[in-house]
Amino acid sequence: MNNKFQHLLALLCLLLTTPAMASQVEVLHWWTSGGELDALSELKEKVEETDNTWLDFAIEGGGGNTALTVLRSRAVSGNPPTAALIKGHNIQEWAKLGFLTSLDDIATREKWDDKLPEFIKPIMKYQGHYVAVPVNIHRINWLWLNETIFNKAKIAVPTDLNELIAVLPQLEAAGYLPIAHTSEPWADAILFESISLSVLGAEQYKQAFVDLNPQILASPAMINAFAQLRAMSLYIDKNAKNRTWEQSTKLLIDDQAAIQIMGDWVAGKLLQEKQQLNTKIRCIEFPGSEGIFSYNVDSFAFFKLKSVSSEVKEAQKTLASIILTPELQREFNAKKGSLPIINTVNSNNFNPCTQQAYTDYQQAMRDNTLVPTFAQAMATTTYVQSAIARVISNFIYDKSISNEAAVVQLTNAIKAAQ
Ligand code: BGC
């Protein structure tokens, strides 16, 4: 063996035996509430077990609007984080601007195409390449209720939207806050989303908020959806302005408020508060929307970074890979209140609400009633989503706007944002 060859061989052996250099993984997100933090710490621990260090960049604010604003300013000034919680159409928007790095390498190696549900893949891919990795499925159209309050006040649990609206004054008369609402555009949008699912049904909901069909947007059914929203909005109290979604859940736990209309991250909060789910606080499908499953998928996208050292790239792949392991999926989602994104996780240990979500999710897939949430930008672009949310919030807090006028505003706002 000549010297040159020996030298090359030695170098190769060194490369193969030297462990990959660890790196720092900076992750931007808005998971700052009980349940969210517990779930996130599962991911953080698993990343740190690989010798990489986790740098947390958390920005408060349910729904993530503030976080996404901060992300934009960091990215445009050339200083993006390693990864960020980005969802739905927003992934495509970031990828189109050229900010995201391809994950095809790890996706091919770890067979993501075989692991992920069919309808999720196009959301995670841009022009056929993976640029994000999903961690869970949350359901939006839930109603959380304090059954002790209903029992004490001798009020029956509502089974349809009319009954729901009818119990609100009764709950108020019995001395309770009927709805623990959070007056922020994203939460207002969630309220209207559940109402419109109930009024329009899955098919017309998709035509309105996915296809943005002007006829459905301006239809009598949509006017009726706003009428129902008006009826419910009369029970939104002034303090809802300064109340986070987590504080709303706490009002239910403390027997002060009867109802919360919110996605199933509430289950994560309830678990963190050591509540037995479906005993005192029950989860029911938003009345009238039974059988429909409005989905919201949390996912992480990875940025092209200034320093594209191999360690940083490896760390990004490590994080992406951990997210889809059965262990992380099981432990993270058990705390987050969401469904695992891969179907190899045993559902027996889920809490009762997540178990119900799992059954309903599978049924909705069979019935074609699985719909993307518009409130969380899975159904349409973030521009259209914000335009819709603005119309909804204006309507809720300006009682002089008629149902008919709201529908005209909705149609115009969507047209302008497209
Ligand atoms: C996210 C959830 C989160 C919720 C409240 C949503 O946008 O998808 O994961 O728990 O906001 O912060």
Tab-separated table of C-alpha atoms and ligand atoms in Angstrom:
chain	number	residue	atom	x	y	z
A	1	MET	CA	0.000	0.000	0.000
A	2	ASN	CA	1.555	3.321	-0.925
A	3	ASN	CA	1.736	6.217	1.509
A	4	LYS	CA	-0.860	8.334	-0.200
A	5	PHE	CA	-3.391	5.541	-0.102
A	6	GLN	CA	-2.636	4.777	3.567
A	7	HIS	CA	-3.142	8.413	4.379
A	8	LEU	CA	-6.484	8.468	2.600
A	9	LEU	CA	-7.583	5.306	4.358
A	10	ALA	CA	-6.661	6.760	7.754
A	11	LEU	CA	-8.640	9.899	6.980
A	12	LEU	CA	-11.644	7.858	5.952
A	13	CYS	CA	-11.489	5.804	9.172
A	14	LEU	CA	-11.299	9.012	11.176
A	15	LEU	CA	-14.321	10.449	9.419
A	16	LEU	CA	-16.302	7.297	9.979
A	17	THR	CA	-15.446	6.960	13.652
A	18	THR	CA	-15.721	10.623	14.695
A	19	PRO	CA	-19.211	11.316	16.054
A	20	ALA	CA	-21.146	13.999	14.151
A	21	MET	CA	-20.494	17.388	15.737
A	22	ALA	CA	-23.349	18.610	17.851
A	23	SER	CA	-25.043	21.867	17.118
A	24	GLN	CA	-27.538	24.307	18.535
A	25	VAL	CA	-31.108	24.018	17.376
A	26	GLU	CA	-33.089	27.210	17.712
A	27	VAL	CA	-36.823	26.621	17.487
A	28	LEU	CA	-39.398	29.395	17.162
A	29	HIS	CA	-42.930	28.618	18.348
A	30	TRP	CA	-45.850	29.904	20.412
A	31	TRP	CA	-46.365	26.976	22.732
A	32	THR	CA	-46.235	28.767	26.056
A	33	SER	CA	-49.302	27.413	27.844
A	34	GLY	CA	-49.850	24.469	30.131
A	35	GLY	CA	-49.966	21.272	28.090
A	36	GLU	CA	-48.132	22.922	25.206
A	37	LEU	CA	-45.010	23.356	27.326
A	38	ASP	CA	-45.243	19.811	28.648
A	39	ALA	CA	-45.530	18.441	25.135
A	40	LEU	CA	-42.700	20.581	23.854
A	41	SER	CA	-40.390	19.466	26.643
A	42	GLU	CA	-40.702	15.907	25.282
A	43	LEU	CA	-39.265	17.104	21.995
A	44	LYS	CA	-36.641	19.232	23.653
A	45	GLU	CA	-35.435	16.316	25.810
A	46	LYS	CA	-35.145	14.018	22.840
A	47	VAL	CA	-33.146	16.601	20.906
A	48	GLU	CA	-30.787	17.111	23.837
A	49	GLU	CA	-30.278	13.352	24.165
A	50	THR	CA	-28.593	13.571	20.762
A	51	ASP	CA	-26.059	16.071	22.181
A	52	ASN	CA	-27.531	18.933	20.222
A	53	THR	CA	-28.633	21.851	22.350
A	54	TRP	CA	-32.120	23.326	22.194
A	55	LEU	CA	-32.463	27.089	22.080
A	56	ASP	CA	-36.038	28.044	22.768
A	57	PHE	CA	-37.510	31.033	20.965
A	58	ALA	CA	-41.028	31.174	22.354
A	59	ILE	CA	-43.376	34.044	21.619
A	60	GLU	CA	-46.590	34.210	23.592
A	61	GLY	CA	-49.934	34.399	21.873
A	62	GLY	CA	-52.375	31.615	21.071
A	63	GLY	CA	-52.849	30.989	17.369
A	64	GLY	CA	-49.336	32.269	16.676
A	65	ASN	CA	-49.969	35.665	15.060
A	66	THR	CA	-47.321	37.455	17.112
A	67	ALA	CA	-44.853	34.605	16.666
A	68	LEU	CA	-45.284	34.693	12.912
A	69	THR	CA	-44.755	38.450	12.846
A	70	VAL	CA	-41.484	38.058	14.753
A	71	LEU	CA	-40.477	35.217	12.444
A	72	ARG	CA	-41.030	37.426	9.410
A	73	SER	CA	-38.849	40.210	10.746
A	74	ARG	CA	-36.079	37.788	11.714
A	75	ALA	CA	-36.156	36.023	8.371
A	76	VAL	CA	-36.128	39.162	6.238
A	77	SER	CA	-33.215	40.543	8.241
A	78	GLY	CA	-31.280	37.364	7.412
A	79	ASN	CA	-31.422	35.788	10.856
A	80	PRO	CA	-34.013	33.004	10.784
A	81	PRO	CA	-34.155	30.319	13.482
A	82	THR	CA	-33.161	26.727	12.721
A	83	ALA	CA	-36.791	25.676	12.649
A	84	ALA	CA	-40.177	27.259	13.269
A	85	LEU	CA	-43.720	26.165	13.932
A	86	ILE	CA	-45.356	26.987	10.603
A	87	LYS	CA	-48.586	25.479	9.372
A	88	GLY	CA	-50.781	24.911	6.373
A	89	HIS	CA	-50.622	27.386	3.511
A	90	ASN	CA	-48.011	29.392	5.356
A	91	ILE	CA	-45.504	26.623	4.570
A	92	GLN	CA	-46.046	27.141	0.849
A	93	GLU	CA	-45.758	30.897	1.261
A	94	TRP	CA	-42.367	30.639	3.003
A	95	ALA	CA	-41.118	28.042	0.539
A	96	LYS	CA	-42.166	30.148	-2.442
A	97	LEU	CA	-40.078	33.019	-1.082
A	98	GLY	CA	-37.082	30.673	-1.017
A	99	PHE	CA	-36.564	30.614	2.760
A	100	LEU	CA	-37.015	26.902	3.443
A	101	THR	CA	-34.549	24.084	3.089
A	102	SER	CA	-35.398	20.748	1.508
A	103	LEU	CA	-35.906	17.759	3.795
A	104	ASP	CA	-36.014	15.244	0.934
A	105	ASP	CA	-32.835	13.578	2.074
A	106	ILE	CA	-34.199	12.519	5.461
A	107	ALA	CA	-37.725	12.093	4.102
A	108	THR	CA	-36.546	9.526	1.571
A	109	ARG	CA	-34.275	7.768	4.032
A	110	GLU	CA	-37.047	7.504	6.619
A	111	LYS	CA	-39.867	6.827	4.151
A	112	TRP	CA	-42.129	9.749	5.044
A	113	ASP	CA	-44.221	9.053	1.965
A	114	ASP	CA	-45.187	5.704	3.507
A	115	LYS	CA	-45.672	7.092	7.001
A	116	LEU	CA	-47.811	10.163	6.454
A	117	PRO	CA	-51.520	10.302	5.633
A	118	GLU	CA	-52.167	11.099	1.981
A	119	PHE	CA	-53.879	14.467	2.559
A	120	ILE	CA	-50.987	15.726	4.716
A	121	LYS	CA	-48.220	15.248	2.155
A	122	PRO	CA	-49.110	18.119	-0.206
A	123	ILE	CA	-49.201	20.472	2.789
A	124	MET	CA	-45.636	19.522	3.766
A	125	LYS	CA	-44.220	19.618	0.235
A	126	TYR	CA	-43.389	22.495	-2.040
A	127	GLN	CA	-43.074	21.634	-5.731
A	128	GLY	CA	-42.831	17.980	-4.754
A	129	HIS	CA	-40.103	18.451	-2.111
A	130	TYR	CA	-40.578	18.100	1.619
A	131	VAL	CA	-39.968	21.417	3.371
A	132	ALA	CA	-41.811	20.743	6.642
A	133	VAL	CA	-42.525	17.892	8.997
A	134	PRO	CA	-45.878	17.449	10.764
A	135	VAL	CA	-46.142	16.577	14.418
A	136	ASN	CA	-49.870	16.107	15.069
A	137	ILE	CA	-53.497	16.637	14.133
A	138	HIS	CA	-55.652	18.915	16.259
A	139	ARG	CA	-59.395	19.089	15.895
A	140	ILE	CA	-60.998	22.523	15.899
A	141	ASN	CA	-64.755	21.897	16.147
A	142	TRP	CA	-64.961	21.015	19.816
A	143	LEU	CA	-67.090	22.465	22.568
A	144	TRP	CA	-65.811	22.099	26.124
A	145	LEU	CA	-68.372	22.264	28.868
A	146	ASN	CA	-68.486	22.125	32.611
A	147	GLU	CA	-71.103	19.475	33.301
A	148	THR	CA	-71.255	20.244	37.012
A	149	ILE	CA	-72.566	23.697	36.131
A	150	PHE	CA	-75.153	22.251	33.741
A	151	ASN	CA	-76.261	19.775	36.408
A	152	LYS	CA	-76.438	22.345	39.193
A	153	ALA	CA	-78.409	24.749	37.015
A	154	LYS	CA	-80.571	21.836	35.796
A	155	ILE	CA	-79.860	22.680	32.170
A	156	ALA	CA	-79.639	19.927	29.586
A	157	VAL	CA	-76.471	19.643	27.512
A	158	PRO	CA	-77.309	21.133	24.067
A	159	THR	CA	-77.576	18.753	21.154
A	160	ASP	CA	-77.896	21.260	18.337
A	161	LEU	CA	-77.051	24.864	17.603
A	162	ASN	CA	-80.522	26.173	18.523
A	163	GLU	CA	-80.313	24.461	21.878
A	164	LEU	CA	-76.815	25.805	22.405
A	165	ILE	CA	-77.972	29.371	21.811
A	166	ALA	CA	-81.006	28.775	24.024
A	167	VAL	CA	-78.957	27.631	27.039
A	168	LEU	CA	-76.748	30.745	27.067
A	169	PRO	CA	-79.284	33.072	28.795
A	170	GLN	CA	-80.219	30.234	31.173
A	171	LEU	CA	-76.606	29.785	32.194
A	172	GLU	CA	-76.271	33.517	32.670
A	173	ALA	CA	-79.428	33.624	34.777
A	174	ALA	CA	-77.997	30.853	36.935
A	175	GLY	CA	-75.018	33.111	37.706
A	176	TYR	CA	-72.367	31.679	35.413
A	177	LEU	CA	-70.369	33.114	32.569
A	178	PRO	CA	-72.014	31.292	29.640
A	179	ILE	CA	-69.047	31.379	27.239
A	180	ALA	CA	-65.419	31.768	28.237
A	181	HIS	CA	-64.316	33.455	25.041
A	182	THR	CA	-60.980	34.953	24.047
A	183	SER	CA	-61.509	38.121	22.038
A	184	GLU	CA	-58.710	37.744	19.543
A	185	PRO	CA	-59.207	37.396	15.777
A	186	TRP	CA	-57.940	33.793	15.654
A	187	ALA	CA	-60.308	32.714	18.459
A	188	ASP	CA	-63.213	34.686	16.950
A	189	ALA	CA	-62.500	32.808	13.728
A	190	ILE	CA	-62.612	29.470	15.551
A	191	LEU	CA	-66.030	30.366	16.966
A	192	PHE	CA	-67.354	31.238	13.517
A	193	GLU	CA	-65.731	28.171	11.993
A	194	SER	CA	-67.644	25.849	14.297
A	195	ILE	CA	-70.880	27.746	13.691
A	196	SER	CA	-70.433	27.639	9.928
A	197	LEU	CA	-69.678	23.913	9.994
A	198	SER	CA	-72.907	23.468	11.879
A	199	VAL	CA	-74.959	25.699	9.564
A	200	LEU	CA	-73.367	24.905	6.194
A	201	GLY	CA	-72.308	21.275	6.615
A	202	ALA	CA	-69.008	19.875	5.334
A	203	GLU	CA	-69.659	20.254	1.614
A	204	GLN	CA	-70.737	23.888	1.601
A	205	TYR	CA	-68.058	24.712	4.173
A	206	LYS	CA	-65.440	23.428	1.721
A	207	GLN	CA	-67.035	25.321	-1.155
A	208	ALA	CA	-67.000	28.513	0.901
A	209	PHE	CA	-63.641	28.384	2.668
A	210	VAL	CA	-61.498	26.139	0.473
A	211	ASP	CA	-62.867	26.930	-3.000
A	212	LEU	CA	-63.853	30.482	-1.963
A	213	ASN	CA	-66.971	30.092	-4.115
A	214	PRO	CA	-68.641	33.556	-4.186
A	215	GLN	CA	-72.109	32.045	-4.496
A	216	ILE	CA	-71.762	30.073	-1.285
A	217	LEU	CA	-70.012	32.954	0.455
A	218	ALA	CA	-72.999	35.190	-0.303
A	219	SER	CA	-75.652	32.509	0.205
A	220	PRO	CA	-78.640	32.629	2.576
A	221	ALA	CA	-76.890	29.854	4.545
A	222	MET	CA	-73.898	32.131	5.142
A	223	ILE	CA	-76.231	34.953	6.223
A	224	ASN	CA	-77.754	32.468	8.647
A	225	ALA	CA	-74.286	31.539	9.959
A	226	PHE	CA	-73.682	35.212	10.777
A	227	ALA	CA	-77.115	35.389	12.422
A	228	GLN	CA	-76.104	32.508	14.719
A	229	LEU	CA	-72.783	34.203	15.404
A	230	ARG	CA	-74.624	37.389	16.349
A	231	ALA	CA	-76.832	35.421	18.760
A	232	MET	CA	-73.796	33.880	20.427
A	233	SER	CA	-71.759	37.074	20.396
A	234	LEU	CA	-74.306	38.699	22.737
A	235	TYR	CA	-72.910	36.434	25.463
A	236	ILE	CA	-69.268	37.387	24.979
A	237	ASP	CA	-68.301	39.403	28.045
A	238	LYS	CA	-66.072	42.495	28.132
A	239	ASN	CA	-63.272	40.666	29.945
A	240	ALA	CA	-62.843	38.324	26.984
A	241	LYS	CA	-60.613	41.065	25.540
A	242	ASN	CA	-57.821	40.397	27.991
A	243	ARG	CA	-58.356	36.685	28.424
A	244	THR	CA	-56.058	34.078	26.890
A	245	TRP	CA	-57.505	30.766	25.733
A	246	GLU	CA	-55.737	29.137	28.652
A	247	GLN	CA	-57.394	31.486	31.147
A	248	SER	CA	-60.733	30.644	29.524
A	249	THR	CA	-60.107	26.955	30.202
A	250	LYS	CA	-59.217	27.820	33.791
A	251	LEU	CA	-62.620	29.507	34.206
A	252	LEU	CA	-64.245	26.202	33.262
A	253	ILE	CA	-62.038	24.294	35.674
A	254	ASP	CA	-62.905	26.754	38.464
A	255	ASP	CA	-66.673	26.362	37.884
A	256	GLN	CA	-67.034	29.970	36.803
A	257	ALA	CA	-67.749	29.536	33.117
A	258	ALA	CA	-69.877	26.899	31.427
A	259	ILE	CA	-68.576	26.641	27.875
A	260	GLN	CA	-65.448	27.154	25.809
A	261	ILE	CA	-65.337	26.828	22.032
A	262	MET	CA	-61.767	25.967	21.113
A	263	GLY	CA	-59.528	23.322	19.557
A	264	ASP	CA	-58.283	20.328	21.513
A	265	TRP	CA	-55.127	21.924	22.850
A	266	VAL	CA	-57.639	22.576	25.660
A	267	ALA	CA	-57.299	18.862	26.470
A	268	GLY	CA	-53.567	19.434	27.000
A	269	LYS	CA	-54.306	22.252	29.418
A	270	LEU	CA	-56.883	20.139	31.279
A	271	LEU	CA	-54.415	17.269	31.610
A	272	GLN	CA	-51.738	19.610	32.879
A	273	GLU	CA	-54.270	20.838	35.472
A	274	LYS	CA	-54.767	17.180	36.514
A	275	GLN	CA	-58.367	17.084	35.294
A	276	GLN	CA	-59.955	13.743	34.433
A	277	LEU	CA	-61.206	14.383	30.950
A	278	ASN	CA	-64.876	13.831	30.220
A	279	THR	CA	-65.906	13.799	33.857
A	280	LYS	CA	-66.462	17.331	35.132
A	281	ILE	CA	-65.235	18.991	31.939
A	282	ARG	CA	-66.608	17.258	28.897
A	283	CYS	CA	-65.658	17.545	25.252
A	284	ILE	CA	-68.497	17.380	22.777
A	285	GLU	CA	-68.461	17.945	19.050
A	286	PHE	CA	-69.688	21.482	18.441
A	287	PRO	CA	-73.484	21.036	18.246
A	288	GLY	CA	-74.653	20.550	14.683
A	289	SER	CA	-71.160	19.733	13.413
A	290	GLU	CA	-71.198	16.093	14.518
A	291	GLY	CA	-69.439	13.806	12.076
A	292	ILE	CA	-67.347	16.650	10.647
A	293	PHE	CA	-63.701	16.886	11.649
A	294	SER	CA	-62.017	20.216	11.094
A	295	TYR	CA	-58.276	19.578	11.181
A	296	ASN	CA	-55.290	21.681	12.124
A	297	VAL	CA	-51.831	20.205	11.664
A	298	ASP	CA	-48.872	21.527	13.654
A	299	SER	CA	-45.659	21.279	11.703
A	300	PHE	CA	-42.090	22.522	11.700
A	301	ALA	CA	-40.378	24.062	8.716
A	302	PHE	CA	-36.615	24.363	8.466
A	303	PHE	CA	-34.823	27.464	7.279
A	304	LYS	CA	-31.901	27.969	4.975
A	305	LEU	CA	-29.332	29.396	7.356
A	306	LYS	CA	-26.421	31.752	6.833
A	307	SER	CA	-23.999	29.219	8.228
A	308	VAL	CA	-24.752	26.076	6.262
A	309	SER	CA	-22.206	24.002	8.130
A	310	SER	CA	-22.733	20.270	7.970
A	311	GLU	CA	-23.379	20.187	11.760
A	312	VAL	CA	-26.296	22.578	11.445
A	313	LYS	CA	-27.725	20.615	8.548
A	314	GLU	CA	-27.348	17.391	10.515
A	315	ALA	CA	-29.052	18.972	13.528
A	316	GLN	CA	-32.002	20.007	11.345
A	317	LYS	CA	-32.303	16.448	10.062
A	318	THR	CA	-32.028	15.062	13.587
A	319	LEU	CA	-34.892	17.267	14.774
A	320	ALA	CA	-37.017	16.339	11.754
A	321	SER	CA	-36.312	12.683	12.297
A	322	ILE	CA	-37.164	12.747	16.022
A	323	ILE	CA	-40.533	14.375	15.310
A	324	LEU	CA	-41.751	11.334	13.386
A	325	THR	CA	-40.524	8.652	15.780
A	326	PRO	CA	-43.300	6.616	17.458
A	327	GLU	CA	-41.895	7.514	20.927
A	328	LEU	CA	-42.049	11.243	20.339
A	329	GLN	CA	-45.420	10.959	18.664
A	330	ARG	CA	-46.824	9.048	21.625
A	331	GLU	CA	-45.367	11.188	24.385
A	332	PHE	CA	-45.772	14.571	22.744
A	333	ASN	CA	-49.363	14.055	21.642
A	334	ALA	CA	-50.439	12.530	24.951
A	335	LYS	CA	-49.583	15.895	26.509
A	336	LYS	CA	-50.679	18.170	23.687
A	337	GLY	CA	-54.202	16.747	23.404
A	338	SER	CA	-53.725	16.019	19.703
A	339	LEU	CA	-53.629	12.942	17.495
A	340	PRO	CA	-50.317	11.491	16.354
A	341	ILE	CA	-49.638	12.094	12.689
A	342	ILE	CA	-48.390	8.551	12.135
A	343	ASN	CA	-50.825	5.706	12.621
A	344	THR	CA	-48.481	3.247	14.284
A	345	VAL	CA	-49.113	4.751	17.716
A	346	ASN	CA	-51.358	2.745	20.009
A	347	SER	CA	-54.523	4.744	20.748
A	348	ASN	CA	-55.486	2.817	23.939
A	349	ASN	CA	-53.646	5.212	26.195
A	350	PHE	CA	-55.187	8.366	24.781
A	351	ASN	CA	-57.420	10.409	27.081
A	352	PRO	CA	-61.172	10.009	26.318
A	353	CYS	CA	-61.369	13.206	24.224
A	354	THR	CA	-58.403	12.240	22.058
A	355	GLN	CA	-59.858	8.743	21.731
A	356	GLN	CA	-63.090	10.211	20.492
A	357	ALA	CA	-61.183	12.508	18.143
A	358	TYR	CA	-59.362	9.460	16.775
A	359	THR	CA	-62.589	7.553	16.080
A	360	ASP	CA	-64.242	10.637	14.582
A	361	TYR	CA	-61.177	11.371	12.442
A	362	GLN	CA	-61.241	7.908	10.908
A	363	GLN	CA	-64.980	8.079	10.327
A	364	ALA	CA	-64.701	11.565	8.778
A	365	MET	CA	-62.056	10.247	6.403
A	366	ARG	CA	-64.439	7.525	5.284
A	367	ASP	CA	-67.366	9.959	4.992
A	368	ASN	CA	-65.388	12.681	3.245
A	369	THR	CA	-66.193	15.089	6.065
A	370	LEU	CA	-62.607	15.779	7.030
A	371	VAL	CA	-62.177	19.500	6.358
A	372	PRO	CA	-59.252	21.891	6.774
A	373	THR	CA	-59.679	24.667	9.313
A	374	PHE	CA	-59.880	28.122	7.789
A	375	ALA	CA	-59.342	29.731	11.192
A	376	GLN	CA	-55.829	28.279	11.311
A	377	ALA	CA	-54.911	28.766	7.628
A	378	MET	CA	-55.135	25.140	6.575
A	379	ALA	CA	-57.965	25.877	4.119
A	380	THR	CA	-56.649	28.951	2.422
A	381	THR	CA	-53.744	31.382	2.299
A	382	THR	CA	-52.772	33.405	5.347
A	383	TYR	CA	-53.859	36.568	3.490
A	384	VAL	CA	-57.375	35.245	2.922
A	385	GLN	CA	-57.471	33.806	6.431
A	386	SER	CA	-56.613	37.192	7.978
A	387	ALA	CA	-59.166	38.921	5.766
A	388	ILE	CA	-61.883	36.496	6.894
A	389	ALA	CA	-60.884	36.823	10.537
A	390	ARG	CA	-61.051	40.634	10.329
A	391	VAL	CA	-64.609	40.529	8.975
A	392	ILE	CA	-65.647	38.110	11.733
A	393	SER	CA	-64.094	40.169	14.538
A	394	ASN	CA	-65.547	43.435	13.205
A	395	PHE	CA	-68.944	41.799	13.101
A	396	ILE	CA	-68.713	40.373	16.615
A	397	TYR	CA	-67.658	43.627	18.251
A	398	ASP	CA	-69.685	46.067	16.148
A	399	LYS	CA	-73.266	45.092	16.779
A	400	SER	CA	-74.517	47.594	14.197
A	401	ILE	CA	-73.282	45.389	11.321
A	402	SER	CA	-76.163	43.388	9.875
A	403	ASN	CA	-75.841	39.748	8.847
A	404	GLU	CA	-76.357	40.728	5.213
A	405	ALA	CA	-73.690	43.437	5.406
A	406	ALA	CA	-71.243	40.968	6.977
A	407	VAL	CA	-71.669	38.597	4.060
A	408	VAL	CA	-70.977	41.394	1.577
A	409	GLN	CA	-67.873	42.356	3.578
A	410	LEU	CA	-66.769	38.723	3.641
A	411	THR	CA	-67.077	38.332	-0.128
A	412	ASN	CA	-65.267	41.614	-0.815
A	413	ALA	CA	-62.494	40.977	1.705
A	414	ILE	CA	-61.806	37.536	0.255
A	415	LYS	CA	-61.779	38.885	-3.288
A	416	ALA	CA	-59.287	41.574	-2.329
A	417	ALA	CA	-56.987	39.132	-0.519
A	418	GLN	CA	-56.791	36.553	-3.332
B	1	BGC	C1	-51.665	25.673	17.326
B	1	BGC	C2	-51.806	24.808	18.544
B	1	BGC	C3	-51.741	25.684	19.776
B	1	BGC	C4	-52.816	26.759	19.693
B	1	BGC	C5	-52.898	27.669	20.891
B	1	BGC	C6	-52.650	26.816	17.358
B	1	BGC	O1	-52.354	27.697	16.316
B	1	BGC	O2	-51.873	24.928	16.164
B	1	BGC	O3	-50.779	23.857	18.577
B	1	BGC	O4	-51.881	24.901	20.923
B	1	BGC	O5	-52.554	27.566	18.554
B	1	BGC	O6	-51.717	28.301	21.131
